[in-house]
Amino acid sequence: MRKFLGHPLTQAFGLLFVVLAVFFVLQAVLASVLQIGPENFTPFLGLLLGLTGVVAALVTIPLARRMEGESLAGLGLPAKSAVRHLLSGLAVGGGVQVLVFGIMALAGWYTVSAVKVDVGSLVTMTLLALCVGFWEEWAFRGVLLRLPEKAIGSWWALVFSAVIFGLIHAPNANSTPLALVGIAVVGGLVMGGGFLLTRSLWLPIGIHTGWDLFQSSVLGAGSTGAGAISETPLLRGHVSGPELWTGTPGVPEAGLLLILVAIVVGVVLLVLAARAGHIRAPRRKTALATV
């Protein structure tokens, strides 16, 4: 039993269960107490709900340290280079979105009808994107990628965490099967690649934050997670191209254009990670011996 409980896959599922349980319970309680619904879902209330994910992560990080006997750096949260990796990730996540929507603009598929600067909304949505990026990257890269790769290797762990990451977004507003594929590609290749390259969660946290922030709050395209929030985006953007390439309304991840760009960026990150010697092979003998 001790060997079973100490197996990386057992630890990963146990920690993920605790993260999600704390997150969903806190969200349900907060939504009930504050009577949060689509008709009053403001950026501030969205931020409050986003903070429940941060609490869930902060509850499980000490559990992971005790379970694994690791430092914060060993869990993927080193203090060194944290700011640099976070800012680099913001640039990558935001840059990919700007590239995708720039291509759509050149094709005549994306137009901007107005520009409105609402500092309060942008600041609040930035904090919300950071909260979501922090807890989801801890849960899906810090737990569901980092731990399984100790037993099944980096490549299989990458696929495993990407699939779960995609499926967990199924209940989101405007979610479609192709959107889930796109989200899995983004999570697996881009954010997973960012973690494997640096062995730090700060880069994928930054990518995740920049990705959501630029897509929804800067370019005005919405997202599967924040589509119901009554925010004021910087650009009043309109997508009118073929859905196969641009995605469904509010869900660019369902479009082949964003998916293809994400694949290219993710492959580059993974190639760099492989060249840096950060890809781990499966430990079959160890995994079998501890089941």
PDB file of C-alpha atoms in Angstrom, residues 1-240:
ATOM      1  CA  MET A   1       0.000   0.000   0.000  1.00  0.00           C
ATOM      2  CA  ARG A   2       2.837   2.406   0.857  1.00  0.00           C
ATOM      3  CA  LYS A   3       4.416   1.786  -2.540  1.00  0.00           C
ATOM      4  CA  PHE A   4       1.085   2.352  -4.267  1.00  0.00           C
ATOM      5  CA  LEU A   5       0.477   5.616  -2.412  1.00  0.00           C
ATOM      6  CA  GLY A   6       4.010   6.751  -3.221  1.00  0.00           C
ATOM      7  CA  HIS A   7       3.657   6.102  -6.953  1.00  0.00           C
ATOM      8  CA  PRO A   8       3.809   9.322  -9.049  1.00  0.00           C
ATOM      9  CA  LEU A   9       0.520   8.563 -10.827  1.00  0.00           C
ATOM     10  CA  THR A  10      -1.283   7.981  -7.517  1.00  0.00           C
ATOM     11  CA  GLN A  11       0.137  11.205  -6.138  1.00  0.00           C
ATOM     12  CA  ALA A  12      -0.850  13.105  -9.285  1.00  0.00           C
ATOM     13  CA  PHE A  13      -4.469  11.949  -9.214  1.00  0.00           C
ATOM     14  CA  GLY A  14      -4.699  12.553  -5.473  1.00  0.00           C
ATOM     15  CA  LEU A  15      -3.387  16.117  -5.692  1.00  0.00           C
ATOM     16  CA  LEU A  16      -5.519  16.902  -8.752  1.00  0.00           C
ATOM     17  CA  PHE A  17      -8.607  15.638  -6.942  1.00  0.00           C
ATOM     18  CA  VAL A  18      -7.900  17.914  -3.968  1.00  0.00           C
ATOM     19  CA  VAL A  19      -7.219  20.941  -6.202  1.00  0.00           C
ATOM     20  CA  LEU A  20     -10.450  20.495  -8.170  1.00  0.00           C
ATOM     21  CA  ALA A  21     -12.522  19.643  -5.099  1.00  0.00           C
ATOM     22  CA  VAL A  22     -11.415  22.766  -3.229  1.00  0.00           C
ATOM     23  CA  PHE A  23     -11.865  24.879  -6.348  1.00  0.00           C
ATOM     24  CA  PHE A  24     -15.390  23.720  -7.210  1.00  0.00           C
ATOM     25  CA  VAL A  25     -16.630  23.756  -3.604  1.00  0.00           C
ATOM     26  CA  LEU A  26     -15.354  27.292  -3.016  1.00  0.00           C
ATOM     27  CA  GLN A  27     -16.782  28.462  -6.335  1.00  0.00           C
ATOM     28  CA  ALA A  28     -20.191  26.954  -5.559  1.00  0.00           C
ATOM     29  CA  VAL A  29     -20.279  28.524  -2.104  1.00  0.00           C
ATOM     30  CA  LEU A  30     -19.166  31.934  -3.373  1.00  0.00           C
ATOM     31  CA  ALA A  31     -21.594  31.896  -6.303  1.00  0.00           C
ATOM     32  CA  SER A  32     -24.443  30.970  -3.967  1.00  0.00           C
ATOM     33  CA  VAL A  33     -23.616  33.582  -1.322  1.00  0.00           C
ATOM     34  CA  LEU A  34     -23.128  36.410  -3.842  1.00  0.00           C
ATOM     35  CA  GLN A  35     -25.916  35.220  -6.162  1.00  0.00           C
ATOM     36  CA  ILE A  36     -23.578  35.278  -9.170  1.00  0.00           C
ATOM     37  CA  GLY A  37     -25.242  34.592 -12.515  1.00  0.00           C
ATOM     38  CA  PRO A  38     -24.922  35.511 -16.214  1.00  0.00           C
ATOM     39  CA  GLU A  39     -26.937  38.678 -15.662  1.00  0.00           C
ATOM     40  CA  ASN A  40     -24.487  40.134 -13.107  1.00  0.00           C
ATOM     41  CA  PHE A  41     -21.189  38.403 -13.947  1.00  0.00           C
ATOM     42  CA  THR A  42     -18.876  41.433 -13.719  1.00  0.00           C
ATOM     43  CA  PRO A  43     -15.062  41.373 -13.966  1.00  0.00           C
ATOM     44  CA  PHE A  44     -14.824  41.886 -10.191  1.00  0.00           C
ATOM     45  CA  LEU A  45     -17.051  38.892  -9.447  1.00  0.00           C
ATOM     46  CA  GLY A  46     -15.076  36.911 -12.007  1.00  0.00           C
ATOM     47  CA  LEU A  47     -11.896  37.829 -10.137  1.00  0.00           C
ATOM     48  CA  LEU A  48     -13.397  36.641  -6.847  1.00  0.00           C
ATOM     49  CA  LEU A  49     -14.235  33.297  -8.453  1.00  0.00           C
ATOM     50  CA  GLY A  50     -10.754  33.159  -9.965  1.00  0.00           C
ATOM     51  CA  LEU A  51      -9.217  33.602  -6.526  1.00  0.00           C
ATOM     52  CA  THR A  52     -10.824  30.331  -5.444  1.00  0.00           C
ATOM     53  CA  GLY A  53      -8.462  28.587  -7.833  1.00  0.00           C
ATOM     54  CA  VAL A  54      -5.489  30.342  -6.249  1.00  0.00           C
ATOM     55  CA  VAL A  55      -6.676  29.184  -2.823  1.00  0.00           C
ATOM     56  CA  ALA A  56      -7.004  25.619  -4.140  1.00  0.00           C
ATOM     57  CA  ALA A  57      -3.425  25.756  -5.452  1.00  0.00           C
ATOM     58  CA  LEU A  58      -2.059  27.259  -2.233  1.00  0.00           C
ATOM     59  CA  VAL A  59      -3.752  24.498  -0.235  1.00  0.00           C
ATOM     60  CA  THR A  60      -2.192  21.723  -2.304  1.00  0.00           C
ATOM     61  CA  ILE A  61       1.323  23.102  -2.789  1.00  0.00           C
ATOM     62  CA  PRO A  62       2.285  22.405   0.871  1.00  0.00           C
ATOM     63  CA  LEU A  63       0.674  18.964   0.526  1.00  0.00           C
ATOM     64  CA  ALA A  64       2.840  18.274  -2.512  1.00  0.00           C
ATOM     65  CA  ARG A  65       5.966  19.438  -0.686  1.00  0.00           C
ATOM     66  CA  ARG A  66       5.247  17.103   2.218  1.00  0.00           C
ATOM     67  CA  MET A  67       4.266  14.208  -0.038  1.00  0.00           C
ATOM     68  CA  GLU A  68       7.315  14.477  -2.287  1.00  0.00           C
ATOM     69  CA  GLY A  69       9.851  15.986   0.075  1.00  0.00           C
ATOM     70  CA  GLU A  70      10.597  18.663  -2.534  1.00  0.00           C
ATOM     71  CA  SER A  71      11.419  22.347  -2.307  1.00  0.00           C
ATOM     72  CA  LEU A  72       9.302  24.920  -4.144  1.00  0.00           C
ATOM     73  CA  ALA A  73      11.898  24.878  -6.912  1.00  0.00           C
ATOM     74  CA  GLY A  74      11.521  21.105  -7.156  1.00  0.00           C
ATOM     75  CA  LEU A  75       7.778  21.562  -7.573  1.00  0.00           C
ATOM     76  CA  GLY A  76       8.367  23.926 -10.494  1.00  0.00           C
ATOM     77  CA  LEU A  77       8.045  27.187  -8.568  1.00  0.00           C
ATOM     78  CA  PRO A  78      11.613  28.503  -8.207  1.00  0.00           C
ATOM     79  CA  ALA A  79      12.074  32.074  -7.036  1.00  0.00           C
ATOM     80  CA  LYS A  80      15.059  32.504  -9.342  1.00  0.00           C
ATOM     81  CA  SER A  81      14.119  33.854 -12.776  1.00  0.00           C
ATOM     82  CA  ALA A  82      10.408  33.847 -11.814  1.00  0.00           C
ATOM     83  CA  VAL A  83       9.791  37.406 -13.000  1.00  0.00           C
ATOM     84  CA  ARG A  84      11.788  36.914 -16.206  1.00  0.00           C
ATOM     85  CA  HIS A  85       9.973  33.709 -17.079  1.00  0.00           C
ATOM     86  CA  LEU A  86       6.587  35.206 -16.213  1.00  0.00           C
ATOM     87  CA  LEU A  87       7.164  38.245 -18.438  1.00  0.00           C
ATOM     88  CA  SER A  88       8.572  36.073 -21.224  1.00  0.00           C
ATOM     89  CA  GLY A  89       5.467  33.919 -21.026  1.00  0.00           C
ATOM     90  CA  LEU A  90       3.214  36.976 -21.213  1.00  0.00           C
ATOM     91  CA  ALA A  91       5.052  38.009 -24.376  1.00  0.00           C
ATOM     92  CA  VAL A  92       4.679  34.537 -25.925  1.00  0.00           C
ATOM     93  CA  GLY A  93       0.990  34.130 -25.048  1.00  0.00           C
ATOM     94  CA  GLY A  94       0.064  37.648 -26.106  1.00  0.00           C
ATOM     95  CA  GLY A  95       2.304  37.451 -29.167  1.00  0.00           C
ATOM     96  CA  VAL A  96       0.624  34.302 -30.462  1.00  0.00           C
ATOM     97  CA  GLN A  97      -2.790  35.938 -30.158  1.00  0.00           C
ATOM     98  CA  VAL A  98      -1.619  39.106 -31.915  1.00  0.00           C
ATOM     99  CA  LEU A  99      -0.116  36.982 -34.708  1.00  0.00           C
ATOM    100  CA  VAL A 100      -3.287  34.933 -35.172  1.00  0.00           C
ATOM    101  CA  PHE A 101      -5.605  37.935 -35.183  1.00  0.00           C
ATOM    102  CA  GLY A 102      -3.189  39.866 -37.369  1.00  0.00           C
ATOM    103  CA  ILE A 103      -3.388  37.110 -39.977  1.00  0.00           C
ATOM    104  CA  MET A 104      -7.183  37.116 -39.699  1.00  0.00           C
ATOM    105  CA  ALA A 105      -7.204  40.909 -40.126  1.00  0.00           C
ATOM    106  CA  LEU A 106      -5.106  40.638 -43.290  1.00  0.00           C
ATOM    107  CA  ALA A 107      -7.554  38.036 -44.595  1.00  0.00           C
ATOM    108  CA  GLY A 108     -10.468  40.349 -43.807  1.00  0.00           C
ATOM    109  CA  TRP A 109     -11.815  37.991 -41.149  1.00  0.00           C
ATOM    110  CA  TYR A 110     -11.205  40.271 -38.153  1.00  0.00           C
ATOM    111  CA  THR A 111     -12.154  43.932 -37.910  1.00  0.00           C
ATOM    112  CA  VAL A 112     -12.122  46.497 -35.112  1.00  0.00           C
ATOM    113  CA  SER A 113     -15.055  48.888 -34.808  1.00  0.00           C
ATOM    114  CA  ALA A 114     -13.976  50.796 -31.704  1.00  0.00           C
ATOM    115  CA  VAL A 115     -11.226  51.281 -29.162  1.00  0.00           C
ATOM    116  CA  LYS A 116     -12.173  51.890 -25.547  1.00  0.00           C
ATOM    117  CA  VAL A 117      -9.788  52.157 -22.618  1.00  0.00           C
ATOM    118  CA  ASP A 118     -11.386  50.984 -19.379  1.00  0.00           C
ATOM    119  CA  VAL A 119      -8.473  50.821 -16.956  1.00  0.00           C
ATOM    120  CA  GLY A 120     -10.515  49.224 -14.183  1.00  0.00           C
ATOM    121  CA  SER A 121     -11.771  46.434 -16.420  1.00  0.00           C
ATOM    122  CA  LEU A 122      -8.315  45.771 -17.908  1.00  0.00           C
ATOM    123  CA  VAL A 123      -6.618  45.648 -14.499  1.00  0.00           C
ATOM    124  CA  THR A 124      -9.284  43.361 -13.079  1.00  0.00           C
ATOM    125  CA  MET A 125      -9.192  41.043 -16.093  1.00  0.00           C
ATOM    126  CA  THR A 126      -5.387  40.957 -15.961  1.00  0.00           C
ATOM    127  CA  LEU A 127      -5.538  39.809 -12.342  1.00  0.00           C
ATOM    128  CA  LEU A 128      -8.221  37.269 -13.240  1.00  0.00           C
ATOM    129  CA  ALA A 129      -6.130  35.895 -16.112  1.00  0.00           C
ATOM    130  CA  LEU A 130      -3.140  35.630 -13.753  1.00  0.00           C
ATOM    131  CA  CYS A 131      -5.224  33.777 -11.150  1.00  0.00           C
ATOM    132  CA  VAL A 132      -6.535  31.323 -13.741  1.00  0.00           C
ATOM    133  CA  GLY A 133      -3.077  30.875 -15.233  1.00  0.00           C
ATOM    134  CA  PHE A 134      -1.531  30.229 -11.816  1.00  0.00           C
ATOM    135  CA  TRP A 135      -3.939  27.597 -10.537  1.00  0.00           C
ATOM    136  CA  GLU A 136      -4.495  25.804 -13.847  1.00  0.00           C
ATOM    137  CA  GLU A 137      -0.769  25.589 -14.603  1.00  0.00           C
ATOM    138  CA  TRP A 138      -0.085  24.284 -11.114  1.00  0.00           C
ATOM    139  CA  ALA A 139      -2.840  21.678 -11.503  1.00  0.00           C
ATOM    140  CA  PHE A 140      -2.153  20.543 -15.076  1.00  0.00           C
ATOM    141  CA  ARG A 141       1.562  21.130 -15.566  1.00  0.00           C
ATOM    142  CA  GLY A 142       2.820  21.227 -11.978  1.00  0.00           C
ATOM    143  CA  VAL A 143       0.812  18.164 -10.927  1.00  0.00           C
ATOM    144  CA  LEU A 144      -0.524  16.296 -13.956  1.00  0.00           C
ATOM    145  CA  LEU A 145       2.598  16.652 -16.136  1.00  0.00           C
ATOM    146  CA  ARG A 146       5.482  16.875 -13.679  1.00  0.00           C
ATOM    147  CA  LEU A 147       4.504  13.893 -11.506  1.00  0.00           C
ATOM    148  CA  PRO A 148       3.428  11.366 -14.180  1.00  0.00           C
ATOM    149  CA  GLU A 149       6.576  11.969 -16.224  1.00  0.00           C
ATOM    150  CA  LYS A 150       8.565  10.448 -13.357  1.00  0.00           C
ATOM    151  CA  ALA A 151       6.925   7.132 -14.212  1.00  0.00           C
ATOM    152  CA  ILE A 152       5.870   7.284 -17.871  1.00  0.00           C
ATOM    153  CA  GLY A 153       8.309   9.838 -19.289  1.00  0.00           C
ATOM    154  CA  SER A 154       7.840  13.355 -20.611  1.00  0.00           C
ATOM    155  CA  TRP A 155       6.151  12.527 -23.926  1.00  0.00           C
ATOM    156  CA  TRP A 156       3.391  10.312 -22.519  1.00  0.00           C
ATOM    157  CA  ALA A 157       2.888  12.653 -19.568  1.00  0.00           C
ATOM    158  CA  LEU A 158       2.566  15.548 -22.000  1.00  0.00           C
ATOM    159  CA  VAL A 159      -0.177  13.754 -23.949  1.00  0.00           C
ATOM    160  CA  PHE A 160      -1.903  12.642 -20.754  1.00  0.00           C
ATOM    161  CA  SER A 161      -1.995  16.110 -19.189  1.00  0.00           C
ATOM    162  CA  ALA A 162      -3.061  17.732 -22.474  1.00  0.00           C
ATOM    163  CA  VAL A 163      -6.068  15.428 -22.882  1.00  0.00           C
ATOM    164  CA  ILE A 164      -7.247  16.006 -19.309  1.00  0.00           C
ATOM    165  CA  PHE A 165      -6.678  19.751 -19.708  1.00  0.00           C
ATOM    166  CA  GLY A 166      -8.868  19.791 -22.796  1.00  0.00           C
ATOM    167  CA  LEU A 167     -11.648  17.718 -21.240  1.00  0.00           C
ATOM    168  CA  ILE A 168     -11.798  19.839 -18.076  1.00  0.00           C
ATOM    169  CA  HIS A 169     -12.867  22.804 -20.253  1.00  0.00           C
ATOM    170  CA  ALA A 170     -15.867  20.925 -21.690  1.00  0.00           C
ATOM    171  CA  PRO A 171     -18.424  22.586 -19.343  1.00  0.00           C
ATOM    172  CA  ASN A 172     -17.279  26.099 -20.332  1.00  0.00           C
ATOM    173  CA  ALA A 173     -19.567  28.434 -22.258  1.00  0.00           C
ATOM    174  CA  ASN A 174     -19.405  28.050 -26.064  1.00  0.00           C
ATOM    175  CA  SER A 175     -17.204  24.967 -25.794  1.00  0.00           C
ATOM    176  CA  THR A 176     -17.180  22.641 -28.835  1.00  0.00           C
ATOM    177  CA  PRO A 177     -15.333  19.394 -29.668  1.00  0.00           C
ATOM    178  CA  LEU A 178     -12.872  21.227 -31.924  1.00  0.00           C
ATOM    179  CA  ALA A 179     -12.370  23.874 -29.230  1.00  0.00           C
ATOM    180  CA  LEU A 180     -11.425  21.140 -26.765  1.00  0.00           C
ATOM    181  CA  VAL A 181      -8.913  19.816 -29.287  1.00  0.00           C
ATOM    182  CA  GLY A 182      -7.477  23.314 -29.636  1.00  0.00           C
ATOM    183  CA  ILE A 183      -7.277  23.784 -25.875  1.00  0.00           C
ATOM    184  CA  ALA A 184      -5.563  20.400 -25.513  1.00  0.00           C
ATOM    185  CA  VAL A 185      -3.026  21.406 -28.179  1.00  0.00           C
ATOM    186  CA  VAL A 186      -2.386  24.732 -26.467  1.00  0.00           C
ATOM    187  CA  GLY A 187      -2.064  23.140 -23.031  1.00  0.00           C
ATOM    188  CA  GLY A 188      -0.025  20.167 -24.169  1.00  0.00           C
ATOM    189  CA  LEU A 189       2.344  21.673 -26.706  1.00  0.00           C
ATOM    190  CA  VAL A 190       2.638  25.358 -25.823  1.00  0.00           C
ATOM    191  CA  MET A 191       2.250  25.452 -22.051  1.00  0.00           C
ATOM    192  CA  GLY A 192       3.593  21.949 -21.521  1.00  0.00           C
ATOM    193  CA  GLY A 193       6.516  22.760 -23.794  1.00  0.00           C
ATOM    194  CA  GLY A 194       7.175  25.916 -21.819  1.00  0.00           C
ATOM    195  CA  PHE A 195       7.385  23.924 -18.604  1.00  0.00           C
ATOM    196  CA  LEU A 196       9.653  21.251 -20.066  1.00  0.00           C
ATOM    197  CA  LEU A 197      11.957  23.895 -21.531  1.00  0.00           C
ATOM    198  CA  THR A 198      12.498  25.778 -18.270  1.00  0.00           C
ATOM    199  CA  ARG A 199      11.438  23.217 -15.646  1.00  0.00           C
ATOM    200  CA  SER A 200       9.629  26.192 -14.145  1.00  0.00           C
ATOM    201  CA  LEU A 201       5.882  26.824 -14.028  1.00  0.00           C
ATOM    202  CA  TRP A 202       6.392  30.577 -14.290  1.00  0.00           C
ATOM    203  CA  LEU A 203       6.826  30.463 -18.083  1.00  0.00           C
ATOM    204  CA  PRO A 204       3.564  28.528 -18.763  1.00  0.00           C
ATOM    205  CA  ILE A 205       1.770  30.664 -16.153  1.00  0.00           C
ATOM    206  CA  GLY A 206       2.850  33.728 -18.122  1.00  0.00           C
ATOM    207  CA  ILE A 207       1.851  32.130 -21.445  1.00  0.00           C
ATOM    208  CA  HIS A 208      -1.552  31.163 -20.059  1.00  0.00           C
ATOM    209  CA  THR A 209      -2.107  34.649 -18.631  1.00  0.00           C
ATOM    210  CA  GLY A 210      -1.075  36.438 -21.821  1.00  0.00           C
ATOM    211  CA  TRP A 211      -3.109  34.031 -23.945  1.00  0.00           C
ATOM    212  CA  ASP A 212      -6.384  34.610 -22.080  1.00  0.00           C
ATOM    213  CA  LEU A 213      -5.809  38.321 -21.490  1.00  0.00           C
ATOM    214  CA  PHE A 214      -5.061  39.264 -25.091  1.00  0.00           C
ATOM    215  CA  GLN A 215      -7.719  37.019 -26.575  1.00  0.00           C
ATOM    216  CA  SER A 216     -10.539  38.274 -24.392  1.00  0.00           C
ATOM    217  CA  SER A 217      -9.640  41.645 -22.893  1.00  0.00           C
ATOM    218  CA  VAL A 218      -7.360  43.188 -25.525  1.00  0.00           C
ATOM    219  CA  LEU A 219      -8.570  41.817 -28.854  1.00  0.00           C
ATOM    220  CA  GLY A 220     -12.178  41.385 -27.739  1.00  0.00           C
ATOM    221  CA  ALA A 221     -12.609  37.831 -29.010  1.00  0.00           C
ATOM    222  CA  GLY A 222     -13.894  36.211 -25.817  1.00  0.00           C
ATOM    223  CA  SER A 223     -12.872  32.753 -24.626  1.00  0.00           C
ATOM    224  CA  THR A 224     -14.429  29.460 -23.532  1.00  0.00           C
ATOM    225  CA  GLY A 225     -13.861  30.365 -19.901  1.00  0.00           C
ATOM    226  CA  ALA A 226     -14.702  34.069 -19.670  1.00  0.00           C
ATOM    227  CA  GLY A 227     -17.326  34.477 -22.356  1.00  0.00           C
ATOM    228  CA  ALA A 228     -20.080  35.427 -19.887  1.00  0.00           C
ATOM    229  CA  ILE A 229     -18.148  38.188 -18.113  1.00  0.00           C
ATOM    230  CA  SER A 230     -19.459  41.666 -18.912  1.00  0.00           C
ATOM    231  CA  GLU A 231     -16.017  43.186 -19.420  1.00  0.00           C
ATOM    232  CA  THR A 232     -14.996  46.128 -21.606  1.00  0.00           C
ATOM    233  CA  PRO A 233     -12.250  44.926 -23.982  1.00  0.00           C
ATOM    234  CA  LEU A 234      -9.663  47.344 -25.305  1.00  0.00           C
ATOM    235  CA  LEU A 235     -10.657  46.601 -28.908  1.00  0.00           C
ATOM    236  CA  ARG A 236     -14.209  46.011 -30.025  1.00  0.00           C
ATOM    237  CA  GLY A 237     -13.273  43.157 -32.312  1.00  0.00           C
ATOM    238  CA  HIS A 238     -15.497  41.272 -34.750  1.00  0.00           C
ATOM    239  CA  VAL A 239     -14.668  37.921 -36.362  1.00  0.00           C
ATOM    240  CA  SER A 240     -16.592  37.148 -39.553  1.00  0.00           C
TER     241      SER A 240
END
